PDB file of C-alpha atoms in Angstrom:
ATOM      1  CA  MET A   1     168.254 -44.606  93.420  1.00 64.00           C
ATOM      2  CA  LEU A   2     166.809 -46.632  90.521  1.00 67.00           C
ATOM      3  CA  THR A   3     168.004 -49.821  92.188  1.00 73.00           C
ATOM      4  CA  ILE A   4     166.297 -48.839  95.451  1.00 64.00           C
ATOM      5  CA  ILE A   5     163.017 -48.010  93.701  1.00 69.00           C
ATOM      6  CA  LEU A   6     163.026 -51.218  91.664  1.00 74.00           C
ATOM      7  CA  GLY A   7     163.985 -53.266  94.701  1.00 72.00           C
ATOM      8  CA  ALA A   8     160.985 -51.884  96.592  1.00 64.00           C
ATOM      9  CA  LEU A   9     158.382 -51.970  93.792  1.00 76.00           C
ATOM     10  CA  VAL A  10     159.187 -55.048  91.671  1.00 79.00           C
ATOM     11  CA  PRO A  11     158.398 -57.624  94.418  1.00 78.00           C
ATOM     12  CA  VAL A  12     155.078 -55.872  95.104  1.00 77.00           C
ATOM     13  CA  PHE A  13     153.944 -55.846  91.479  1.00 83.00           C
ATOM     14  CA  PHE A  14     155.247 -59.369  90.908  1.00 88.00           C
ATOM     15  CA  GLY A  15     152.943 -60.650  93.653  1.00 84.00           C
ATOM     16  CA  LEU A  16     150.022 -58.658  92.224  1.00 84.00           C
ATOM     17  CA  ALA A  17     150.726 -59.972  88.726  1.00 89.00           C
ATOM     18  CA  LEU A  18     150.771 -63.584  89.897  1.00 91.00           C
ATOM     19  CA  GLY A  19     147.398 -63.168  91.581  1.00 89.00           C
ATOM     20  CA  TYR A  20     145.945 -61.427  88.531  1.00 90.00           C
ATOM     21  CA  LEU A  21     147.260 -64.165  86.221  1.00 93.00           C
ATOM     22  CA  ALA A  22     145.830 -66.884  88.445  1.00 92.00           C
ATOM     23  CA  GLY A  23     142.395 -65.242  88.352  1.00 91.00           C
ATOM     24  CA  TRP A  24     142.533 -64.403  84.635  1.00 91.00           C
ATOM     25  CA  THR A  25     143.404 -67.996  83.673  1.00 92.00           C
ATOM     26  CA  ARG A  26     140.823 -69.336  86.157  1.00 88.00           C
ATOM     27  CA  ASP A  27     143.450 -71.464  87.888  1.00 89.00           C
ATOM     28  CA  VAL A  28     142.083 -69.901  91.083  1.00 89.00           C
ATOM     29  CA  ASP A  29     138.462 -68.821  91.547  1.00 87.00           C
ATOM     30  CA  ASN A  30     138.521 -65.021  91.595  1.00 84.00           C
ATOM     31  CA  THR A  31     134.860 -64.604  92.518  1.00 80.00           C
ATOM     32  CA  HIS A  32     134.940 -66.415  95.875  1.00 78.00           C
ATOM     33  CA  VAL A  33     137.973 -65.238  97.798  1.00 79.00           C
ATOM     34  CA  SER A  34     136.506 -65.078 101.295  1.00 75.00           C
ATOM     35  CA  GLU A  35     138.411 -68.148 102.539  1.00 81.00           C
ATOM     36  CA  LEU A  36     141.742 -66.938 101.182  1.00 82.00           C
ATOM     37  CA  ASN A  37     141.053 -63.464 102.518  1.00 76.00           C
ATOM     38  CA  ALA A  38     140.236 -64.879 105.956  1.00 80.00           C
ATOM     39  CA  MET A  39     143.514 -66.802 106.021  1.00 84.00           C
ATOM     40  CA  VAL A  40     145.517 -63.650 105.360  1.00 80.00           C
ATOM     41  CA  MET A  41     143.495 -60.998 107.189  1.00 76.00           C
ATOM     42  CA  ASP A  42     142.468 -63.083 110.221  1.00 83.00           C
ATOM     43  CA  PHE A  43     145.615 -65.144 110.764  1.00 88.00           C
ATOM     44  CA  ALA A  44     148.780 -64.350 108.782  1.00 85.00           C
ATOM     45  CA  ILE A  45     148.835 -60.540 108.982  1.00 80.00           C
ATOM     46  CA  PRO A  46     147.654 -60.385 112.627  1.00 85.00           C
ATOM     47  CA  ALA A  47     150.444 -62.853 113.472  1.00 87.00           C
ATOM     48  CA  ALA A  48     152.983 -60.650 111.684  1.00 81.00           C
ATOM     49  CA  ILE A  49     151.732 -57.542 113.464  1.00 78.00           C
ATOM     50  CA  PHE A  50     151.677 -59.142 116.916  1.00 86.00           C
ATOM     51  CA  ALA A  51     155.108 -60.740 116.558  1.00 83.00           C
ATOM     52  CA  THR A  52     156.651 -57.408 115.570  1.00 78.00           C
ATOM     53  CA  VAL A  53     154.835 -54.931 117.810  1.00 80.00           C
ATOM     54  CA  ALA A  54     154.923 -57.097 120.941  1.00 84.00           C
ATOM     55  CA  GLN A  55     158.724 -57.107 120.752  1.00 83.00           C
ATOM     56  CA  ALA A  56     158.991 -53.330 120.342  1.00 81.00           C
ATOM     57  CA  SER A  57     160.043 -51.106 123.215  1.00 82.00           C
ATOM     58  CA  ARG A  58     157.786 -48.574 124.902  1.00 83.00           C
ATOM     59  CA  ALA A  59     159.812 -45.730 123.405  1.00 84.00           C
ATOM     60  CA  THR A  60     159.367 -47.154 119.905  1.00 83.00           C
ATOM     61  CA  LEU A  61     155.592 -47.384 120.289  1.00 83.00           C
ATOM     62  CA  VAL A  62     155.274 -43.889 121.742  1.00 86.00           C
ATOM     63  CA  GLY A  63     157.330 -42.651 118.822  1.00 88.00           C
ATOM     64  CA  GLN A  64     154.686 -43.952 116.396  1.00 91.00           C
ATOM     65  CA  ALA A  65     151.997 -41.577 117.727  1.00 93.00           C
ATOM     66  CA  PRO A  66     152.767 -38.798 115.191  1.00 96.00           C
ATOM     67  CA  LEU A  67     152.589 -41.292 112.318  1.00 96.00           C
ATOM     68  CA  ALA A  68     149.231 -42.579 113.555  1.00 94.00           C
ATOM     69  CA  ALA A  69     147.896 -39.014 113.803  1.00 96.00           C
ATOM     70  CA  ILE A  70     148.950 -38.166 110.233  1.00 97.00           C
ATOM     71  CA  LEU A  71     147.509 -41.363 108.780  1.00 97.00           C
ATOM     72  CA  CYS A  72     144.185 -41.100 110.633  1.00 96.00           C
ATOM     73  CA  LEU A  73     143.642 -37.426 109.804  1.00 97.00           C
ATOM     74  CA  SER A  74     144.583 -37.823 106.137  1.00 97.00           C
ATOM     75  CA  MET A  75     142.280 -40.828 105.709  1.00 97.00           C
ATOM     76  CA  LEU A  76     139.346 -39.167 107.442  1.00 97.00           C
ATOM     77  CA  LEU A  77     139.751 -35.974 105.422  1.00 97.00           C
ATOM     78  CA  LEU A  78     139.876 -37.860 102.124  1.00 97.00           C
ATOM     79  CA  TYR A  79     137.005 -40.115 103.195  1.00 97.00           C
ATOM     80  CA  GLY A  80     134.742 -37.146 103.894  1.00 97.00           C
ATOM     81  CA  VAL A  81     135.562 -35.399 100.613  1.00 97.00           C
ATOM     82  CA  ILE A  82     134.986 -38.494  98.459  1.00 97.00           C
ATOM     83  CA  TYR A  83     131.785 -39.432 100.297  1.00 97.00           C
ATOM     84  CA  LEU A  84     130.294 -35.969  99.844  1.00 96.00           C
ATOM     85  CA  MET A  85     131.401 -35.854  96.202  1.00 96.00           C
ATOM     86  CA  ALA A  86     129.780 -39.215  95.478  1.00 95.00           C
ATOM     87  CA  ARG A  87     126.538 -38.187  97.177  1.00 95.00           C
ATOM     88  CA  LYS A  88     126.196 -34.573  96.026  1.00 95.00           C
ATOM     89  CA  VAL A  89     127.907 -34.552  92.622  1.00 95.00           C
ATOM     90  CA  PHE A  90     127.454 -38.072  91.253  1.00 93.00           C
ATOM     91  CA  LYS A  91     124.173 -38.760  93.119  1.00 92.00           C
ATOM     92  CA  VAL A  92     124.968 -42.308  94.247  1.00 92.00           C
ATOM     93  CA  ALA A  93     123.321 -44.045  97.190  1.00 92.00           C
ATOM     94  CA  ALA A  94     124.787 -43.704 100.660  1.00 91.00           C
ATOM     95  CA  GLY A  95     125.971 -47.317 100.753  1.00 91.00           C
ATOM     96  CA  GLU A  96     127.895 -47.110  97.489  1.00 92.00           C
ATOM     97  CA  ALA A  97     129.264 -43.693  98.466  1.00 94.00           C
ATOM     98  CA  ALA A  98     130.667 -45.242 101.646  1.00 94.00           C
ATOM     99  CA  VAL A  99     132.263 -48.068  99.657  1.00 92.00           C
ATOM    100  CA  GLN A 100     133.830 -45.570  97.243  1.00 95.00           C
ATOM    101  CA  ALA A 101     135.110 -43.414 100.095  1.00 96.00           C
ATOM    102  CA  CYS A 102     136.571 -46.436 101.899  1.00 94.00           C
ATOM    103  CA  THR A 103     138.296 -47.674  98.752  1.00 93.00           C
ATOM    104  CA  THR A 104     139.821 -44.281  97.957  1.00 96.00           C
ATOM    105  CA  SER A 105     140.889 -43.255 101.452  1.00 96.00           C
ATOM    106  CA  LEU A 106     142.189 -46.613 102.755  1.00 94.00           C
ATOM    107  CA  PRO A 107     145.465 -47.575 101.022  1.00 94.00           C
ATOM    108  CA  ASN A 108     146.491 -51.189 100.613  1.00 88.00           C
ATOM    109  CA  TYR A 109     148.531 -51.189 103.826  1.00 88.00           C
ATOM    110  CA  ALA A 110     148.086 -54.896 104.526  1.00 75.00           C
ATOM    111  CA  ALA A 111     149.120 -56.250 101.123  1.00 76.00           C
ATOM    112  CA  ALA A 112     151.499 -53.683  99.629  1.00 83.00           C
ATOM    113  CA  GLY A 113     152.683 -51.800 102.706  1.00 82.00           C
ATOM    114  CA  LEU A 114     154.363 -54.744 104.421  1.00 76.00           C
ATOM    115  CA  PRO A 115     156.676 -55.853 101.575  1.00 79.00           C
ATOM    116  CA  LEU A 116     157.273 -52.298 100.328  1.00 85.00           C
ATOM    117  CA  LEU A 117     158.381 -50.656 103.562  1.00 86.00           C
ATOM    118  CA  THR A 118     160.439 -53.608 104.763  1.00 80.00           C
ATOM    119  CA  SER A 119     162.274 -53.590 101.431  1.00 81.00           C
ATOM    120  CA  LEU A 120     162.704 -49.808 101.499  1.00 84.00           C
ATOM    121  CA  LEU A 121     163.422 -49.094 105.167  1.00 84.00           C
ATOM    122  CA  GLY A 122     164.266 -52.477 106.666  1.00 82.00           C
ATOM    123  CA  PRO A 123     162.565 -54.914 109.079  1.00 78.00           C
ATOM    124  CA  SER A 124     162.094 -52.244 111.770  1.00 77.00           C
ATOM    125  CA  SER A 125     159.495 -50.516 109.564  1.00 84.00           C
ATOM    126  CA  VAL A 126     157.058 -53.372 110.218  1.00 81.00           C
ATOM    127  CA  VAL A 127     155.996 -51.441 113.333  1.00 85.00           C
ATOM    128  CA  ALA A 128     154.993 -48.503 111.119  1.00 90.00           C
ATOM    129  CA  VAL A 129     153.036 -50.845 108.833  1.00 87.00           C
ATOM    130  CA  ALA A 130     151.291 -52.336 111.860  1.00 81.00           C
ATOM    131  CA  VAL A 131     150.328 -48.826 112.968  1.00 86.00           C
ATOM    132  CA  SER A 132     148.941 -48.035 109.503  1.00 90.00           C
ATOM    133  CA  ILE A 133     146.861 -51.222 109.399  1.00 83.00           C
ATOM    134  CA  ALA A 134     145.531 -50.513 112.877  1.00 80.00           C
ATOM    135  CA  CYS A 135     144.602 -46.941 111.907  1.00 87.00           C
ATOM    136  CA  GLY A 136     142.658 -48.150 108.877  1.00 87.00           C
ATOM    137  CA  ALA A 137     140.966 -50.927 110.807  1.00 79.00           C
ATOM    138  CA  ILE A 138     140.008 -48.742 113.762  1.00 79.00           C
ATOM    139  CA  VAL A 139     139.018 -45.538 111.925  1.00 87.00           C
ATOM    140  CA  VAL A 140     137.906 -46.110 108.320  1.00 90.00           C
ATOM    141  CA  SER A 141     136.541 -49.659 108.437  1.00 84.00           C
ATOM    142  CA  PRO A 142     134.079 -49.132 111.337  1.00 82.00           C
ATOM    143  CA  LEU A 143     132.875 -45.849 109.796  1.00 89.00           C
ATOM    144  CA  THR A 144     132.112 -47.624 106.520  1.00 88.00           C
ATOM    145  CA  LEU A 145     130.402 -50.535 108.254  1.00 83.00           C
ATOM    146  CA  VAL A 146     128.199 -48.195 110.287  1.00 83.00           C
ATOM    147  CA  ILE A 147     127.012 -46.393 107.123  1.00 87.00           C
ATOM    148  CA  LEU A 148     126.382 -49.694 105.319  1.00 85.00           C
ATOM    149  CA  GLU A 149     124.524 -51.086 108.303  1.00 80.00           C
ATOM    150  CA  ALA A 150     122.390 -47.945 108.560  1.00 80.00           C
ATOM    151  CA  THR A 151     121.450 -48.065 104.868  1.00 81.00           C
ATOM    152  CA  ALA A 152     120.776 -51.800 104.962  1.00 76.00           C
ATOM    153  CA  GLN A 153     118.251 -51.510 107.799  1.00 69.00           C
ATOM    154  CA  LYS A 154     115.239 -49.850 106.223  1.00 60.00           C
ATOM    155  CA  SER A 155     113.134 -49.941 109.383  1.00 50.00           C
ATOM    156  CA  GLY A 156     114.152 -49.357 112.955  1.00 56.00           C
ATOM    157  CA  LYS A 157     117.410 -48.001 114.257  1.00 61.00           C
ATOM    158  CA  PRO A 158     120.623 -49.637 113.065  1.00 59.00           C
ATOM    159  CA  ASP A 159     122.556 -51.600 115.666  1.00 66.00           C
ATOM    160  CA  PHE A 160     125.546 -49.265 115.843  1.00 66.00           C
ATOM    161  CA  VAL A 161     126.823 -50.896 119.030  1.00 74.00           C
ATOM    162  CA  GLY A 162     126.743 -54.308 117.395  1.00 72.00           C
ATOM    163  CA  VAL A 163     128.476 -52.987 114.274  1.00 67.00           C
ATOM    164  CA  LEU A 164     131.250 -51.380 116.285  1.00 70.00           C
ATOM    165  CA  ARG A 165     131.645 -54.479 118.436  1.00 76.00           C
ATOM    166  CA  ARG A 166     132.018 -56.711 115.384  1.00 71.00           C
ATOM    167  CA  ALA A 167     134.448 -54.259 113.762  1.00 67.00           C
ATOM    168  CA  PHE A 168     136.661 -53.907 116.822  1.00 73.00           C
ATOM    169  CA  THR A 169     136.795 -57.642 117.580  1.00 79.00           C
ATOM    170  CA  LYS A 170     138.268 -58.595 114.218  1.00 78.00           C
ATOM    171  CA  PRO A 171     141.748 -60.169 114.537  1.00 84.00           C
ATOM    172  CA  ILE A 172     143.370 -57.514 112.358  1.00 75.00           C
ATOM    173  CA  VAL A 173     142.146 -54.870 114.833  1.00 75.00           C
ATOM    174  CA  LEU A 174     142.716 -56.854 118.009  1.00 83.00           C
ATOM    175  CA  ALA A 175     146.256 -57.949 117.094  1.00 84.00           C
ATOM    176  CA  PRO A 176     147.868 -54.484 117.143  1.00 78.00           C
ATOM    177  CA  VAL A 177     145.863 -53.411 120.203  1.00 80.00           C
ATOM    178  CA  LEU A 178     146.830 -56.503 122.212  1.00 87.00           C
ATOM    179  CA  ALA A 179     150.412 -56.296 120.961  1.00 85.00           C
ATOM    180  CA  VAL A 180     150.701 -52.692 122.150  1.00 82.00           C
ATOM    181  CA  LEU A 181     149.319 -53.599 125.570  1.00 86.00           C
ATOM    182  CA  PHE A 182     151.720 -56.540 125.773  1.00 87.00           C
ATOM    183  CA  ALA A 183     154.723 -54.421 124.800  1.00 84.00           C
ATOM    184  CA  MET A 184     153.780 -51.610 127.208  1.00 85.00           C
ATOM    185  CA  SER A 185     153.540 -54.141 130.042  1.00 85.00           C
ATOM    186  CA  GLY A 186     157.256 -54.834 129.720  1.00 79.00           C
ATOM    187  CA  VAL A 187     156.747 -58.604 129.639  1.00 80.00           C
ATOM    188  CA  GLY A 188     158.990 -60.202 127.021  1.00 77.00           C
ATOM    189  CA  LEU A 189     157.531 -62.452 124.348  1.00 82.00           C
ATOM    190  CA  PRO A 190     158.726 -66.061 124.821  1.00 86.00           C
ATOM    191  CA  VAL A 191     161.141 -67.355 122.176  1.00 86.00           C
ATOM    192  CA  LEU A 192     158.812 -70.190 121.170  1.00 88.00           C
ATOM    193  CA  ALA A 193     155.966 -67.737 120.699  1.00 87.00           C
ATOM    194  CA  VAL A 194     158.159 -65.520 118.509  1.00 84.00           C
ATOM    195  CA  LYS A 195     159.203 -68.451 116.333  1.00 87.00           C
ATOM    196  CA  SER A 196     155.633 -69.734 116.016  1.00 88.00           C
ATOM    197  CA  LEU A 197     154.156 -66.354 115.108  1.00 87.00           C
ATOM    198  CA  THR A 198     157.013 -65.516 112.738  1.00 82.00           C
ATOM    199  CA  LEU A 199     156.540 -68.777 110.837  1.00 85.00           C
ATOM    200  CA  MET A 200     152.896 -67.949 110.221  1.00 82.00           C
ATOM    201  CA  ALA A 201     153.713 -64.329 109.455  1.00 77.00           C
ATOM    202  CA  GLN A 202     156.104 -65.285 106.657  1.00 77.00           C
ATOM    203  CA  VAL A 203     153.203 -65.932 104.276  1.00 79.00           C
ATOM    204  CA  SER A 204     151.410 -62.644 104.993  1.00 74.00           C
ATOM    205  CA  GLY A 205     153.017 -60.259 102.499  1.00 72.00           C
ATOM    206  CA  GLY A 206     153.070 -62.537  99.463  1.00 79.00           C
ATOM    207  CA  ALA A 207     149.632 -64.011 100.109  1.00 81.00           C
ATOM    208  CA  ALA A 208     148.038 -60.587 100.581  1.00 77.00           C
ATOM    209  CA  LEU A 209     149.506 -59.348  97.294  1.00 80.00           C
ATOM    210  CA  PHE A 210     148.317 -62.511  95.522  1.00 88.00           C
ATOM    211  CA  ILE A 211     144.765 -62.041  96.820  1.00 84.00           C
ATOM    212  CA  THR A 212     144.771 -58.390  95.762  1.00 79.00           C
ATOM    213  CA  GLY A 213     145.756 -59.422  92.223  1.00 85.00           C
ATOM    214  CA  LEU A 214     143.079 -62.099  92.314  1.00 87.00           C
ATOM    215  CA  ILE A 215     140.425 -59.544  93.252  1.00 83.00           C
ATOM    216  CA  LEU A 216     141.665 -57.150  90.555  1.00 81.00           C
ATOM    217  CA  SER A 217     141.236 -59.852  87.891  1.00 87.00           C
ATOM    218  CA  ALA A 218     137.519 -60.114  88.705  1.00 83.00           C
ATOM    219  CA  GLN A 219     136.774 -56.389  88.357  1.00 79.00           C
ATOM    220  CA  LYS A 220     135.057 -54.879  85.320  1.00 78.00           C
ATOM    221  CA  ILE A 221     136.412 -51.642  83.902  1.00 80.00           C
ATOM    222  CA  ARG A 222     134.128 -48.592  83.624  1.00 81.00           C
ATOM    223  CA  LEU A 223     136.005 -45.368  83.106  1.00 84.00           C
ATOM    224  CA  GLY A 224     134.475 -42.014  84.003  1.00 88.00           C
ATOM    225  CA  ALA A 225     134.945 -38.741  85.837  1.00 92.00           C
ATOM    226  CA  SER A 226     134.296 -40.308  89.243  1.00 93.00           C
ATOM    227  CA  VAL A 227     136.945 -42.995  88.685  1.00 94.00           C
ATOM    228  CA  ALA A 228     139.489 -40.432  87.471  1.00 95.00           C
ATOM    229  CA  ILE A 229     138.927 -38.163  90.475  1.00 96.00           C
ATOM    230  CA  GLN A 230     139.088 -41.004  92.991  1.00 96.00           C
ATOM    231  CA  THR A 231     142.233 -42.450  91.437  1.00 96.00           C
ATOM    232  CA  LEU A 232     144.040 -39.109  91.514  1.00 96.00           C
ATOM    233  CA  ALA A 233     142.798 -38.483  95.046  1.00 97.00           C
ATOM    234  CA  ALA A 234     144.142 -41.833  96.247  1.00 96.00           C
ATOM    235  CA  ASN A 235     147.499 -41.769  94.447  1.00 96.00           C
ATOM    236  CA  VAL A 236     148.382 -38.066  94.353  1.00 97.00           C
ATOM    237  CA  ILE A 237     146.252 -36.011  96.763  1.00 97.00           C
ATOM    238  CA  HIS A 238     146.527 -38.449  99.679  1.00 97.00           C
ATOM    239  CA  PRO A 239     150.353 -38.414  99.913  1.00 97.00           C
ATOM    240  CA  LEU A 240     150.306 -34.619  99.472  1.00 97.00           C
ATOM    241  CA  ILE A 241     147.906 -34.332 102.418  1.00 97.00           C
ATOM    242  CA  ALA A 242     150.219 -36.561 104.455  1.00 97.00           C
ATOM    243  CA  ALA A 243     153.182 -34.392 103.487  1.00 97.00           C
ATOM    244  CA  GLY A 244     151.308 -31.257 104.534  1.00 97.00           C
ATOM    245  CA  LEU A 245     150.389 -32.768 107.897  1.00 97.00           C
ATOM    246  CA  ALA A 246     153.978 -33.912 108.421  1.00 96.00           C
ATOM    247  CA  ILE A 247     155.139 -30.331 107.912  1.00 95.00           C
ATOM    248  CA  LEU A 248     152.356 -28.980 110.146  1.00 96.00           C
ATOM    249  CA  PHE A 249     153.204 -31.375 112.989  1.00 95.00           C
ATOM    250  CA  ALA A 250     156.973 -30.955 112.450  1.00 94.00           C
ATOM    251  CA  VAL A 251     157.579 -34.699 112.687  1.00 95.00           C
ATOM    252  CA  SER A 252     160.931 -36.391 112.193  1.00 94.00           C
ATOM    253  CA  PRO A 253     162.141 -36.975 108.612  1.00 94.00           C
ATOM    254  CA  LEU A 254     161.763 -40.748 108.986  1.00 93.00           C
ATOM    255  CA  THR A 255     158.164 -40.433 110.202  1.00 95.00           C
ATOM    256  CA  ALA A 256     157.400 -38.041 107.349  1.00 95.00           C
ATOM    257  CA  ARG A 257     158.785 -40.482 104.802  1.00 95.00           C
ATOM    258  CA  GLU A 258     156.846 -43.393 106.261  1.00 94.00           C
ATOM    259  CA  ALA A 259     153.621 -41.363 106.229  1.00 96.00           C
ATOM    260  CA  ILE A 260     154.080 -40.139 102.647  1.00 96.00           C
ATOM    261  CA  VAL A 261     155.058 -43.525 101.199  1.00 95.00           C
ATOM    262  CA  LEU A 262     152.274 -45.346 103.044  1.00 95.00           C
ATOM    263  CA  SER A 263     149.729 -42.776 101.845  1.00 96.00           C
ATOM    264  CA  ALA A 264     150.987 -43.172  98.267  1.00 95.00           C
ATOM    265  CA  LEU A 265     150.093 -46.876  98.250  1.00 93.00           C
ATOM    266  CA  PRO A 266     147.300 -47.870  95.828  1.00 92.00           C
ATOM    267  CA  CYS A 267     143.718 -48.362  96.975  1.00 91.00           C
ATOM    268  CA  GLY A 268     142.968 -51.378  99.141  1.00 85.00           C
ATOM    269  CA  PHE A 269     140.248 -53.959  98.603  1.00 79.00           C
ATOM    270  CA  PHE A 270     138.436 -53.563 101.940  1.00 79.00           C
ATOM    271  CA  GLY A 271     135.774 -51.368 100.331  1.00 84.00           C
ATOM    272  CA  ILE A 272     134.922 -54.031  97.753  1.00 80.00           C
ATOM    273  CA  LEU A 273     134.684 -56.752 100.391  1.00 75.00           C
ATOM    274  CA  PHE A 274     132.502 -54.580 102.634  1.00 80.00           C
ATOM    275  CA  GLY A 275     130.255 -53.727  99.692  1.00 81.00           C
ATOM    276  CA  LEU A 276     129.813 -57.339  98.626  1.00 72.00           C
ATOM    277  CA  ARG A 277     128.841 -58.241 102.187  1.00 74.00           C
ATOM    278  CA  PHE A 278     125.920 -55.808 101.892  1.00 79.00           C
ATOM    279  CA  GLY A 279     125.037 -56.650  98.285  1.00 78.00           C
ATOM    280  CA  ILE A 280     126.755 -53.598  96.762  1.00 81.00           C
ATOM    281  CA  SER A 281     128.817 -54.289  93.648  1.00 73.00           C
ATOM    282  CA  SER A 282     130.196 -51.099  92.125  1.00 76.00           C
ATOM    283  CA  GLN A 283     131.987 -51.053  88.765  1.00 79.00           C
ATOM    284  CA  ALA A 284     133.309 -47.590  89.630  1.00 85.00           C
ATOM    285  CA  VAL A 285     135.004 -48.999  92.724  1.00 86.00           C
ATOM    286  CA  GLY A 286     136.453 -51.950  90.808  1.00 84.00           C
ATOM    287  CA  THR A 287     137.808 -49.672  88.082  1.00 88.00           C
ATOM    288  CA  THR A 288     139.272 -47.297  90.672  1.00 91.00           C
ATOM    289  CA  LEU A 289     141.041 -50.216  92.321  1.00 87.00           C
ATOM    290  CA  ILE A 290     142.585 -51.278  88.996  1.00 87.00           C
ATOM    291  CA  ALA A 291     143.483 -47.737  87.905  1.00 91.00           C
ATOM    292  CA  SER A 292     145.006 -46.878  91.271  1.00 92.00           C
ATOM    293  CA  THR A 293     147.144 -50.030  91.260  1.00 89.00           C
ATOM    294  CA  VAL A 294     148.423 -49.379  87.732  1.00 89.00           C
ATOM    295  CA  LEU A 295     149.097 -45.681  88.377  1.00 93.00           C
ATOM    296  CA  SER A 296     150.923 -46.486  91.615  1.00 91.00           C
ATOM    297  CA  ALA A 297     153.837 -47.832  89.588  1.00 89.00           C
ATOM    298  CA  LEU A 298     154.567 -44.172  88.821  1.00 92.00           C
ATOM    299  CA  THR A 299     153.263 -42.406  91.918  1.00 93.00           C
ATOM    300  CA  LEU A 300     154.944 -44.776  94.378  1.00 91.00           C
ATOM    301  CA  ALA A 301     158.220 -44.432  92.509  1.00 91.00           C
ATOM    302  CA  ALA A 302     157.829 -40.648  92.715  1.00 93.00           C
ATOM    303  CA  ALA A 303     157.059 -40.806  96.452  1.00 93.00           C
ATOM    304  CA  ILE A 304     160.119 -42.962  97.078  1.00 91.00           C
ATOM    305  CA  TYR A 305     162.324 -40.704  94.965  1.00 91.00           C
ATOM    306  CA  PHE A 306     161.235 -37.382  96.462  1.00 91.00           C
ATOM    307  CA  THR A 307     161.465 -38.675 100.047  1.00 92.00           C
ATOM    308  CA  ALA A 308     164.857 -40.340  99.540  1.00 87.00           C
ATOM    309  CA  GLY A 309     166.647 -37.634 101.530  1.00 77.00           C
ATOM    310  CA  MET A 310     164.426 -38.123 104.597  1.00 74.00           C
ATOM    311  CA  HIS A 311     166.494 -40.288 106.956  1.00 62.00           C
TER     312      HIS A 311
END
């Protein structure tokens, strides 16, 4: 069991550590990562998702519906709780509350999920990772962008239609949607297309982890009650919610394990990037991102250990 846990976690934290070291030593600029982020989020990861999902069978895709339901419900529930807590208890502005809620409720599926699940459950689990990324991109990201857009526009009504259109036309959202439609059509993906997409997809996992470490190296630490609550919510409460929903929906053991392990992933960096786009820089969010990543060394190991019998 120790070998399995180390085999799944060490590559993930090695990639994070390299990115953090590169930012800490200033070998790579850790304050302007938009170009690197675009390479991974707009090209490499969408290519990985499309290449995998488009080759899946109809039965495989239909079988992912319970996983998608668990992930979406758990994220939305956690999002609402953290948003209300930030607004009512800690009295922060709506924009920052949305960024905090996004950071806490949206695990780092894109960077950590891909290498972790493929190492733990094999290449076939890439479909589950693709589903998780799609759920986050379709549910949590647009919700956060709508709130940020509404708070940014002081006068007049916010352009919700425009916000949703921009959110749903991003490559990381379009890739899984188009891949599902392609797979459901029954048309096989040409061999040359598979090889081309796979070549680009090979950089996705490592590059995403490197960028996450790079972003972590630029964050300032400010400990407090809000950070502690959000970190525990992301690393402990979230996988427990997923486990409860898995029991409620009576899903298969494999689906339950995928949902729990994916929900136990540390916080993602989407919230920080969304906040910076609207001029919101939160030390609480940056500290939560660091604390969640560090704590995940223990909580992810626990999630892997306690779900080991789910096959």
